[in-house]
Coordinates of C-alpha atoms in Angstrom, one line a residue:
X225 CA 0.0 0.0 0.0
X226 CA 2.6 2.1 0.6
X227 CA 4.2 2.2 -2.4
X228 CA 1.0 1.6 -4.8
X229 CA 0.4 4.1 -7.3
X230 CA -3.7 3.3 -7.3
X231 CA -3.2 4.6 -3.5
X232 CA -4.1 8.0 -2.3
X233 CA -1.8 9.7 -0.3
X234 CA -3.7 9.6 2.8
X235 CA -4.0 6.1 2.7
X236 CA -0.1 5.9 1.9
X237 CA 0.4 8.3 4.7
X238 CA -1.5 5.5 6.7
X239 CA 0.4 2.5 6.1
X240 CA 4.1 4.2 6.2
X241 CA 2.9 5.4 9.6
X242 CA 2.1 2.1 10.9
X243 CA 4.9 0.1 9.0
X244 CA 7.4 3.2 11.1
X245 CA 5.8 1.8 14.3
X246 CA 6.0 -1.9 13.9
X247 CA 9.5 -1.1 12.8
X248 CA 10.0 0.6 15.8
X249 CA 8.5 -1.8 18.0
X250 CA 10.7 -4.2 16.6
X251 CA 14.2 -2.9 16.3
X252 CA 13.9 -3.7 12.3
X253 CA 16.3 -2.2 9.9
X254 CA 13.6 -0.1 7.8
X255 CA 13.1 1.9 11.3
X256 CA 14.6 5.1 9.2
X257 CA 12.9 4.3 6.5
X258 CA 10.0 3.6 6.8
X259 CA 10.1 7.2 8.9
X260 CA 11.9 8.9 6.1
X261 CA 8.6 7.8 4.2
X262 CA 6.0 8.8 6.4
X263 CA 7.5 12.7 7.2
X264 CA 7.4 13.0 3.2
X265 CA 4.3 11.8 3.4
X266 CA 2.8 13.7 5.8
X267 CA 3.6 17.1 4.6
X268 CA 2.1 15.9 0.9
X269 CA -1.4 14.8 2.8
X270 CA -1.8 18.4 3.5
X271 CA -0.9 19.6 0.5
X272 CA -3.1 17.6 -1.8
X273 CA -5.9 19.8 0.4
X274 CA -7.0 22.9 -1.0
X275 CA -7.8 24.7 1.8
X276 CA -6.4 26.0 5.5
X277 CA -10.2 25.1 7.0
X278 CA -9.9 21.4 5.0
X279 CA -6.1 20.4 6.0
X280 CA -6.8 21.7 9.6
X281 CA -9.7 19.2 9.9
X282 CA -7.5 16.6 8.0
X283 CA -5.2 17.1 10.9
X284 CA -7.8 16.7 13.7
X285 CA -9.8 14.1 12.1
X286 CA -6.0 11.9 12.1
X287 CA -4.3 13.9 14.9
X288 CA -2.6 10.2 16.5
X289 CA -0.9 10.3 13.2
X290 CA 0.0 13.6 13.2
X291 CA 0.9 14.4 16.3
X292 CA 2.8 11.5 17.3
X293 CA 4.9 11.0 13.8
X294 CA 7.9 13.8 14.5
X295 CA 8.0 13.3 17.9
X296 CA 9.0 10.0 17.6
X297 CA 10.8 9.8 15.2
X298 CA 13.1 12.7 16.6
X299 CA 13.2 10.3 19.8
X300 CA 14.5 7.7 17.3
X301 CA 17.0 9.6 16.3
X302 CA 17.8 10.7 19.7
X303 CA 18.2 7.3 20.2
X304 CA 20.9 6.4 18.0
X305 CA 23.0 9.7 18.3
X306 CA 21.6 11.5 15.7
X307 CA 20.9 14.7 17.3
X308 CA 21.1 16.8 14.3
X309 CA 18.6 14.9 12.6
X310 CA 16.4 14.9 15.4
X311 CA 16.1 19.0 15.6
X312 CA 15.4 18.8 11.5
X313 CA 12.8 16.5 12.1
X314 CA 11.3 18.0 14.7
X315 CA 11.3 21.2 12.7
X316 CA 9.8 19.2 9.6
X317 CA 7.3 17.9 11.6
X318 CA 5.5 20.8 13.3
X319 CA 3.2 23.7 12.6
X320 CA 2.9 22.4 9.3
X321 CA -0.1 25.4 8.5
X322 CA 2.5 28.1 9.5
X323 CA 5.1 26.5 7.7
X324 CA 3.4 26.1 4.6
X325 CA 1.7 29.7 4.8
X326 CA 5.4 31.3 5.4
X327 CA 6.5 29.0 2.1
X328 CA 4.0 31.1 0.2
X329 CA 5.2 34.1 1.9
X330 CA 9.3 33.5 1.2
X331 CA 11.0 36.4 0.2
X332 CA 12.7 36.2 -3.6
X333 CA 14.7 39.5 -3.3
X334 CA 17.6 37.6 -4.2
X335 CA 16.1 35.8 -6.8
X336 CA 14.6 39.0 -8.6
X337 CA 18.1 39.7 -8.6
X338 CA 18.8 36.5 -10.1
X339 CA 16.2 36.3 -12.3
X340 CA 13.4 38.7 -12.9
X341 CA 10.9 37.3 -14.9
X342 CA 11.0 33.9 -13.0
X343 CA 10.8 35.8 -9.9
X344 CA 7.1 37.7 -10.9
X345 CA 5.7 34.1 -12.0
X346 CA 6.9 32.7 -8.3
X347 CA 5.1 35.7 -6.6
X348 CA 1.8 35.4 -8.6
X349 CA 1.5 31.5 -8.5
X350 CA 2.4 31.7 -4.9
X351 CA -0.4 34.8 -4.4
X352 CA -2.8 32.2 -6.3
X353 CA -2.2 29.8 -4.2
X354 CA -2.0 31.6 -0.7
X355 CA -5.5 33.4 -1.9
X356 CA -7.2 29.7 -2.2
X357 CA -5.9 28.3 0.5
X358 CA -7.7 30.8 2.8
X359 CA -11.1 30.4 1.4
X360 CA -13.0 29.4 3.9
X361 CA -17.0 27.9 3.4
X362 CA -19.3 29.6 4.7
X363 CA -22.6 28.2 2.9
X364 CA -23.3 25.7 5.7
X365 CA -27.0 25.3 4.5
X366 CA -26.3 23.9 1.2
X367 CA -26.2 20.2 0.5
X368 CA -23.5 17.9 0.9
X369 CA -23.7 17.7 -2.9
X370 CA -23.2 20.9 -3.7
X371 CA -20.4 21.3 -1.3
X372 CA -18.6 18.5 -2.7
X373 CA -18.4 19.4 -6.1
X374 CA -17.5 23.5 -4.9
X375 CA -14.4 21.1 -2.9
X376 CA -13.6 19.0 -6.4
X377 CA -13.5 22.8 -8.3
X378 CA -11.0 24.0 -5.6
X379 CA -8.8 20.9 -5.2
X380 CA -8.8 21.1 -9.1
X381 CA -7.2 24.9 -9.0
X382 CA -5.0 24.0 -6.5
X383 CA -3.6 20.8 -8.0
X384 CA -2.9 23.1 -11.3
X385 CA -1.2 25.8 -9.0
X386 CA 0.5 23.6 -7.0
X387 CA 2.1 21.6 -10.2
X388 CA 3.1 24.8 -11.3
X389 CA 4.7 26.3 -8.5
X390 CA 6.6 22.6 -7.9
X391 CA 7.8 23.3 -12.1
X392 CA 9.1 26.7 -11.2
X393 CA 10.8 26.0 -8.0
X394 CA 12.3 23.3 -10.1
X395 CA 13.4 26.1 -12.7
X396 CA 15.0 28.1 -8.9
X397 CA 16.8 25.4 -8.0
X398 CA 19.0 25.1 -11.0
X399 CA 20.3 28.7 -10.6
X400 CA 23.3 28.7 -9.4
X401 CA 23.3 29.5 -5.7
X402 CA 19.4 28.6 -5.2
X403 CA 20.0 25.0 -4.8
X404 CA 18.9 24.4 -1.5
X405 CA 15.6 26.9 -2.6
X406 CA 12.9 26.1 -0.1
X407 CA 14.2 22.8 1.0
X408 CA 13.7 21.7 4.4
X409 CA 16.2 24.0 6.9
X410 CA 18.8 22.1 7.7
X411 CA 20.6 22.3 11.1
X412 CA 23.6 24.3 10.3
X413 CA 20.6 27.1 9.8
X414 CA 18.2 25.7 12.1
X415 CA 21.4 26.7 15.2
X416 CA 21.0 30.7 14.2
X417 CA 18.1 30.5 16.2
X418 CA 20.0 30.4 19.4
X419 CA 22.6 33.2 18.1
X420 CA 20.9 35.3 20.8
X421 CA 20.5 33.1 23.9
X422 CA 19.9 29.0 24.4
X423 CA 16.9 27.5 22.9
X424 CA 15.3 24.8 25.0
X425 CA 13.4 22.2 22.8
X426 CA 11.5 19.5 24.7
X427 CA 10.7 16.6 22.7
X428 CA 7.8 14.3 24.4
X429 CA 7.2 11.2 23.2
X430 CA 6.1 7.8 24.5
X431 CA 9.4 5.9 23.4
X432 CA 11.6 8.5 25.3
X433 CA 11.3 12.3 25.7
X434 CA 14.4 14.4 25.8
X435 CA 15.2 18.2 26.6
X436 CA 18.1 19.0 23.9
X437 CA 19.7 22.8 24.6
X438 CA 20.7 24.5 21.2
X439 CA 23.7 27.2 22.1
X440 CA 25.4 28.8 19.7
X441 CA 29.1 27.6 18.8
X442 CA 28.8 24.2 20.7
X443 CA 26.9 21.0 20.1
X444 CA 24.0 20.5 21.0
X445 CA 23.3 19.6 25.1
X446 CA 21.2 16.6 25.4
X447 CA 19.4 16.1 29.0
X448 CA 18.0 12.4 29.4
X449 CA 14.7 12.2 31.0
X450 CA 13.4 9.9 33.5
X451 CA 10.9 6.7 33.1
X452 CA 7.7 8.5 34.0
X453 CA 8.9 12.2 32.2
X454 CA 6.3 11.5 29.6
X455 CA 3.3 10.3 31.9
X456 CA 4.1 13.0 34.6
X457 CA 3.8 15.7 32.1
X458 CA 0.5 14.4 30.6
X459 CA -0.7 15.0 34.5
X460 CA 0.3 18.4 34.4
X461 CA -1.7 19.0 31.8
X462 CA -5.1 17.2 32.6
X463 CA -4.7 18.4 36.3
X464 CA -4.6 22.3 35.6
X465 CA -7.6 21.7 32.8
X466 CA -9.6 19.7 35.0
X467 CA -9.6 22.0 37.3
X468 CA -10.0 24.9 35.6
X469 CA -13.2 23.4 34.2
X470 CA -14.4 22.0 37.3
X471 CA -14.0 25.2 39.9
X472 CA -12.5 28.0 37.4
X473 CA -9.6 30.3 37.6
X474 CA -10.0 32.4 40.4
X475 CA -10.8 29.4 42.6
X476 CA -8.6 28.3 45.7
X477 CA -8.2 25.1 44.2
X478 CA -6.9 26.1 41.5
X479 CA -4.4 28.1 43.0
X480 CA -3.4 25.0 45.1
X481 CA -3.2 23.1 41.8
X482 CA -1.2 25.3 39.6
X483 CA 1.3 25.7 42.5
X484 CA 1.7 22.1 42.5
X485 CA 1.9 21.7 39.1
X486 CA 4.9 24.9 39.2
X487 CA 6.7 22.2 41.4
X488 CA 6.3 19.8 40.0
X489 CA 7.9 21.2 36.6
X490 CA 10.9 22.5 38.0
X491 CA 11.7 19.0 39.2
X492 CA 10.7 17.5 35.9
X493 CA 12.1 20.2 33.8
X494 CA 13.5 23.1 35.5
X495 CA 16.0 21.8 37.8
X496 CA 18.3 20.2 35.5
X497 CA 18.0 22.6 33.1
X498 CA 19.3 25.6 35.3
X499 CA 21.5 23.1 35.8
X500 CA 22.7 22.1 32.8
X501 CA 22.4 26.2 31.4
X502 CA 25.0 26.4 34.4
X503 CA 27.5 23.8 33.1
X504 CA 27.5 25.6 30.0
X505 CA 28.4 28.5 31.3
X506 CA 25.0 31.0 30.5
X507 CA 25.1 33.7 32.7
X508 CA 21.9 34.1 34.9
X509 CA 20.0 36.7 33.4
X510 CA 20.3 35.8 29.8
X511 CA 17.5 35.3 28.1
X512 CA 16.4 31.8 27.2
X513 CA 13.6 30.5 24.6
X514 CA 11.7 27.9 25.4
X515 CA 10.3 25.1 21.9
X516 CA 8.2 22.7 23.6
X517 CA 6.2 20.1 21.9
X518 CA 2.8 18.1 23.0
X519 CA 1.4 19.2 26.5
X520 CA 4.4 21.0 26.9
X521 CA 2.8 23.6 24.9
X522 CA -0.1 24.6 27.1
X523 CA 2.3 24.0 30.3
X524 CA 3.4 27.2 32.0
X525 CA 7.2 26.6 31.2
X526 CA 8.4 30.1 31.9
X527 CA 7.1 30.5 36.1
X528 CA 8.5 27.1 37.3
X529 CA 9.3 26.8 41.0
X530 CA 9.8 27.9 43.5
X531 CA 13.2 27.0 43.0
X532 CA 15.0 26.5 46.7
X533 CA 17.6 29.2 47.4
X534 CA 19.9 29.9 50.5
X535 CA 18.8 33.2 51.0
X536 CA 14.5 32.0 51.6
X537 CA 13.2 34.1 48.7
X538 CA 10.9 32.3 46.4
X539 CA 12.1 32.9 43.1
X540 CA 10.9 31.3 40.0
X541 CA 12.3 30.3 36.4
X542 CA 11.8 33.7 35.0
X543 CA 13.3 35.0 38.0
X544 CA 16.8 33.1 37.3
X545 CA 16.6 34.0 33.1
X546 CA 14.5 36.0 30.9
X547 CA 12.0 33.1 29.0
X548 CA 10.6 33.7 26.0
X549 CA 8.5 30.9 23.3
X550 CA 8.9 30.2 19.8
X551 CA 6.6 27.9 18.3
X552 CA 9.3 26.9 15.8
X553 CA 12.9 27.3 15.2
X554 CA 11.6 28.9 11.9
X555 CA 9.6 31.3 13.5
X556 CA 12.3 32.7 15.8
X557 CA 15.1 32.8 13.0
X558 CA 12.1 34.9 10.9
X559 CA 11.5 37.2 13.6
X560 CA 15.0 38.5 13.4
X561 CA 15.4 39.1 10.0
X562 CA 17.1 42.5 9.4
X563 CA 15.0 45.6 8.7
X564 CA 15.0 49.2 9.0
X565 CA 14.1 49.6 12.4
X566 CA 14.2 53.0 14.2
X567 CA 15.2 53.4 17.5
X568 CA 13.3 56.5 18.4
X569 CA 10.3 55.9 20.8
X570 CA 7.4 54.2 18.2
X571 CA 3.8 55.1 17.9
X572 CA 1.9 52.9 19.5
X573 CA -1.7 51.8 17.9
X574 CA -4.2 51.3 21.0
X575 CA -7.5 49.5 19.9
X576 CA -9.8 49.4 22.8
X577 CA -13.4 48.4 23.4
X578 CA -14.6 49.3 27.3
X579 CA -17.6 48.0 28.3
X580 CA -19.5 47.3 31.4
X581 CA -17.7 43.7 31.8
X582 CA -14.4 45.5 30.8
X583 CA -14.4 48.9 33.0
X584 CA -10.8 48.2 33.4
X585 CA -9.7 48.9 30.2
X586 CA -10.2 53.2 30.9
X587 CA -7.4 53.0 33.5
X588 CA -5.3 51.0 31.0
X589 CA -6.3 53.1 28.3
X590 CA -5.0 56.2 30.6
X591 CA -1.8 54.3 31.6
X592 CA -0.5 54.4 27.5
X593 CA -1.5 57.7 27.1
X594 CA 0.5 59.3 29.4
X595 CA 3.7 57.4 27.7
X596 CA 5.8 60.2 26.4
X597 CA 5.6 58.3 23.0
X598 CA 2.5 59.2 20.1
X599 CA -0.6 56.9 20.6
X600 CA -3.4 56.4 18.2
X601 CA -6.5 55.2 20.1
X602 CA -9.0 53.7 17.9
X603 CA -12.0 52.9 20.3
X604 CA -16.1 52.1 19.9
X605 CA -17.1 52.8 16.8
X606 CA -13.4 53.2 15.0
X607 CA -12.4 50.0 16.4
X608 CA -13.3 48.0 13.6
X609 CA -11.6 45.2 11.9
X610 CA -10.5 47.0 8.6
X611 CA -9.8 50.2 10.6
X612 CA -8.0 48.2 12.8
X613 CA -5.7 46.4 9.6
X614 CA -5.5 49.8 7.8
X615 CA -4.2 51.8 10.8
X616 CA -1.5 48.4 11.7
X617 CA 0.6 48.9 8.3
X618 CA 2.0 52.8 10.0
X619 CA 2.4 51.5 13.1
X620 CA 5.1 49.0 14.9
X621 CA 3.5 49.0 18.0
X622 CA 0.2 47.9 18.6
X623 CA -1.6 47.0 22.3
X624 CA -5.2 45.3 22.4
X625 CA -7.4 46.3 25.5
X626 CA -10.5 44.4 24.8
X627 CA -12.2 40.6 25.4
X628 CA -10.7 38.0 23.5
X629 CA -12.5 35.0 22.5
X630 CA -12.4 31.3 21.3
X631 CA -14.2 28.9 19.8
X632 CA -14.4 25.4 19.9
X633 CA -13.4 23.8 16.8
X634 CA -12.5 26.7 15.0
X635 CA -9.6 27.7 15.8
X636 CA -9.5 30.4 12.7
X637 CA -12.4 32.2 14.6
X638 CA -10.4 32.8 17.8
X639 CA -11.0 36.7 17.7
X640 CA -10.6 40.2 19.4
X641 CA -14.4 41.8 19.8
X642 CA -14.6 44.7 18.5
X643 CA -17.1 47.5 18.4
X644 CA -21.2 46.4 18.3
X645 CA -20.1 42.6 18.1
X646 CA -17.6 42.9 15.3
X647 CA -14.3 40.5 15.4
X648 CA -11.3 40.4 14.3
X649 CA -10.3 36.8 13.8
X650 CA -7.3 34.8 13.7
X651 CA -7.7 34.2 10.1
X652 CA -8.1 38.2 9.4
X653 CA -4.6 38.8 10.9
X654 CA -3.5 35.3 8.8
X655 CA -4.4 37.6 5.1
X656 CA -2.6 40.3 6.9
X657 CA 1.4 41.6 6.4
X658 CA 2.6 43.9 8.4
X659 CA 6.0 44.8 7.0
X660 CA 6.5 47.5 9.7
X661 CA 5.3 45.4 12.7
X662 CA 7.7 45.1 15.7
X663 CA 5.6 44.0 18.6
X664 CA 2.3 43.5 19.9
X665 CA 0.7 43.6 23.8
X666 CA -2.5 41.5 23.8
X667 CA -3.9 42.7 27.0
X668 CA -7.1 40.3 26.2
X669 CA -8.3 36.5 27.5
X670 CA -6.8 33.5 25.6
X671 CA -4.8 34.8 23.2
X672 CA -2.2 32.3 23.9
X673 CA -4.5 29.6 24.4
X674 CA -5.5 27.1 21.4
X675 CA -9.3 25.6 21.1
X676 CA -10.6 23.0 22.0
X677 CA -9.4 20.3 20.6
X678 CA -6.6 21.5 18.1
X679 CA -2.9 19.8 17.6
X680 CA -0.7 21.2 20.4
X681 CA 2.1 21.2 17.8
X682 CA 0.2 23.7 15.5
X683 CA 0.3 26.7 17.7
X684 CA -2.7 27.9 16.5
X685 CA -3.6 30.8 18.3
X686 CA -3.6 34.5 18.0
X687 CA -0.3 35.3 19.8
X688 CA 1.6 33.1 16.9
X689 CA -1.0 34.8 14.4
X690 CA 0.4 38.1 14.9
X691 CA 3.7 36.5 14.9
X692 CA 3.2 34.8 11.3
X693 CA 1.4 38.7 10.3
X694 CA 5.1 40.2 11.0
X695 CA 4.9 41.0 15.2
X696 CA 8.6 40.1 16.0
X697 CA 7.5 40.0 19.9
X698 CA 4.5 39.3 21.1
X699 CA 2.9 39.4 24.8
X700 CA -0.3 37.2 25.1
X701 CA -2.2 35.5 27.6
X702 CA -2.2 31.9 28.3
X703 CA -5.8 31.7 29.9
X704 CA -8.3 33.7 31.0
X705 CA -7.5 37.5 32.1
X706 CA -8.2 39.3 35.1
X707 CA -9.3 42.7 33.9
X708 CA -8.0 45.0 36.7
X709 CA -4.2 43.5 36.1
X710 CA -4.1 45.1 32.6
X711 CA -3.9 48.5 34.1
X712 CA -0.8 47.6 36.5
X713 CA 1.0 45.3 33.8
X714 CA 0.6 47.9 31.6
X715 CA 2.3 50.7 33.5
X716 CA 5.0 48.8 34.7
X717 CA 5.9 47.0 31.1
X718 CA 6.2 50.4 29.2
X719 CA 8.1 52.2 32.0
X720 CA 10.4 49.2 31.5
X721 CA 10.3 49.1 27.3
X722 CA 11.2 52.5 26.9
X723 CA 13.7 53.0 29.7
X724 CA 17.2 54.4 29.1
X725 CA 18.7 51.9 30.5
X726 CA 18.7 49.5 27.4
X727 CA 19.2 52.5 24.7
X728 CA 20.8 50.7 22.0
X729 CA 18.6 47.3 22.1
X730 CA 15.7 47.3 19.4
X731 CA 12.2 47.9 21.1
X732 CA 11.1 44.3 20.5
X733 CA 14.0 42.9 22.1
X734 CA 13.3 44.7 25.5
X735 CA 9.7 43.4 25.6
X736 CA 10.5 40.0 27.3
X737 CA 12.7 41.7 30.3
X738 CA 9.7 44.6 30.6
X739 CA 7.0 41.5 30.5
X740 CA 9.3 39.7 33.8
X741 CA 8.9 43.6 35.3
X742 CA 5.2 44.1 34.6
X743 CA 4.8 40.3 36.2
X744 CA 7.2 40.9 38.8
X745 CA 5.0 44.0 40.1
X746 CA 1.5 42.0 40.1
X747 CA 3.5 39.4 41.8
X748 CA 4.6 41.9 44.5
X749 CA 1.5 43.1 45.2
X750 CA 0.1 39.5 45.9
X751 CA -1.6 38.9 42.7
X752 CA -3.2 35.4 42.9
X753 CA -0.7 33.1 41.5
X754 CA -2.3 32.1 37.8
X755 CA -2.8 36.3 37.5
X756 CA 1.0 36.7 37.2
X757 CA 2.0 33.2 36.0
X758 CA -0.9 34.2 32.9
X759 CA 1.2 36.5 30.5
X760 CA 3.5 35.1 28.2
X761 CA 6.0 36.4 25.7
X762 CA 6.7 34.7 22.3
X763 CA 9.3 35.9 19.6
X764 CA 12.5 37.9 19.5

């Protein structure tokens, strides 16, 4: 089946996933092959599928598959020394949407150079093809006739597009110098993304899970895990979502579970990692990034602890380094690509939508206008979603204080509400680019958090939307927000951003030590523990 032609590729995709686990299972010889198989596999399945809606819900609908493949296959190739491998396939393997919208997304300056002509048919076929792939079907009342055959027209355009672009990237690749033209990153470029501080990938997978440290100039650090690593963390996970379900945030419970859960990470994770970021000789302080995989994703990485000291403080992960996430390697590397950034105090888009649930948004509101920096405040009826896109391509800074929402299943309709029930959705910001974007403060609910029920892996939320859109740092929330924190967050952050004290250092690389000093002063003013442990910062 798995090499039949009559197949489809889903069904091929099948069988090379199974014959990877009996191989497996089995110590056989085809273990590496069989895997080899499967990842090529796996990122054709989605691409035989017109649409971003369509492959999501060709992920869900086969998410063992999916999720499991790259993560053990990396712990394969943990297994047998192959390290480098490992943090290519883990790459290969995850946030396959992102990955393949950034494909259509590459930039061909060099190219243009190169070649011209060649150049204008790449952009077009790849506009083509990024404009299909976010149609999204909204005629739910027609018949399942009738939506088949609008399917069958749109996997017919794409299959046209998509054998087109596959001819001209074919033409790329035999310039000289554009050989390795959108091929899979390979680890000598995969490393750059620790060029400014240690990445921290955790791989979790049921055969063995691994922490592997990416530093620049050395090897890669592997820490081995113990026996119940992968079952521990699953625990984690359910514990702090059946409670939140069961007797919500601002319950004592859940205090008593999150702390627990804190603990418990920093002797899973967080103690032999300071450890090990010791041994290697990272200054405390530095900043770190965090790449998990699995539950590791919706686990509160960055506010470990407490971690024991001599001198009775309690002091947590973030206390010890600056954390930051990156969904992907990819992401980070992107997120630093040079541009002409200024380094005189930005202007600063606020779109804000009080309202009786959300009185706390006037003091937050107050708090960035008395910045000594120009703010735009688009608010009630200006704070719509075009107004809110238009105004985003002159500004670099923008800050949310509104509601955000998800919704379950959809993870394209996770959205900001806007004014008289408007949104603007995670797919909006998807059609978006912001070439001038440097960083974004989501002072809203959940805009860290995934729906219900979507692939850990794919980092589909609106934090990593606005990183995808051109945010290079991002703050977002990893849960449900307190309103009256925003005010106090707020005040502290930009005091921090725009201090004197780091003149020199681009804006969006200050944001993650400002986020520690916004946290640090909720935290000081005994802020329930999942208030403070709530914000989260992603990107440069």
């Amino acid at each position: 089946m798995v090499h039949h032609q009559s197949a489809t590729i889903q069904q091929r995709f099948h069988s090379s996933c199974v014959w990877a686990t009996v191989a497996h299972m089995h110590d056989h010889p085809s273990i590496s092959i069989a895997y080899d198989l499967a990842m090529s596999l796996m990122q054709d399945s989605l691409t035989f599928t017109p649409t971003l809606e369509a492959q999501h819900f060709q992920l869900v609908s086969n998410r063992y598959l999916y999720e499991v493949l790259p993560l053990n296959y990396a712990s394969y190739l943990v297994h047998t020394g192959r390290l480098y491998e490992a943090i290519e396939t883990l790459e290969q393997g995850r946030a396959l949407l992102w990955s393949e919208m950034r494909g259509l997304r590459t930039s061909i300056d060099q190219l243009r150079a190169a070649d011209s002509c060649l150049a204008d048919k790449f952009v077009a076929v790849n506009k083509d093809l990024g404009t299909l792939l976010l149609t999204i079907d909204r005629d739910g009342g027609d018949d399942d006739v009738e939506r088949k055959d609008r399917m069958g027209l749109l996997l017919l355009k794409q299959r046209k597009l998509s054998d087109d672009r596959v001819k001209l990237v074919s033409q790329v690749r035999s310039l000289p110098g554009f050989e390795s033209f959108l091929k899979a990153p390979s680890f000598d470029n995969l490393i750059s993304a620790a060029s400014r501080g240690p990445v921290i990938v955790i791989n979790h997978s049921e055969w063995r899970s691994d922490i592997i440290i990416l530093h620049h100039g050395s090897p890669p650090s592997l820490i081995t895990t113990a026996n119940d690593f992968y079952h521990r963390a699953i625990e984690f996970r359910d514990r702090l979502i059946t409670c939140r379900i069961e007797h919500g945030l601002d319950s004592k419970r859940y205090e008593r579970v999150l702390s627990s859960v804190l603990d418990g990470l920093h002797d899973l994770v967080g103690r032999p990692v300071i450890e090990r970021l010791r041994s290697l000789n990272v200054p405390e302080q530095s900043r770190v990034w965090w790449c998990p995989t699995s539950v590791f994703c919706s686990l509160p990485l960055h506010a470990m602890g407490p971690i024991p000291s001599g001198d009775g403080i309690k002091r947590y992960f973030f206390d010890i380094y600056i954390p930051s996430y990156t969904p992907t390697l990819s992401a980070l590397i992107e997120s630093r690509k040079p541009s002409e950034q200024s380094f005189e105090k930005p202007s600063i888009l606020l779109v804000a939508q009080p309202d009786q649930s959300l009185l706390s948004a006037f003091p937050e509101i107050w708090a960035i206008n008395r910045l000594d920096a120009h703010v735009r405040t688009l608010m009630s009826s200006k704070a719509t979603p075009s107004g809110v896109l238009k105004s985003l391509q002159n500004h670099r800074f923008l800050h949310f204080a509104c509601h955000g929402k998800l919704e379950d299943g959809k993870p394209f309709e996770a959205s900001f509400q806007l004014h008289n029930g408007k949104r603007l959705t995670l797919l909006d910001l998807i059609r978006s680019q912001l070439p001038s974007a440097e960083f974004a403060f989501l002072s809203a609910c959940h805009t860290a958090e995934m729906t219900e029920g979507s692939i850990a892996d794919e980092a589909l939320h609106l934090t990593a939307a606005m990183q995808y859109c051109g945010f290079r740092s991002v703050v977002g929330t990893m849960w449900g927000m307190a309103d009256d924190d925003g005010p106090e967050l707020v005040e502290r952050f930009y005091k921090s951003m725009f201090s004197s004290k780091q003149e020199g250092t681009p804006y969006y690389e200050r944001s993650a030590r400002a986020l520690r000093d916004g946290v640090r002063r909720l935290r000081k003013e005994g802020r329930p523990l999942e208030r403070w442990v709530n914000f989260v910062h992603y990107g440069a």
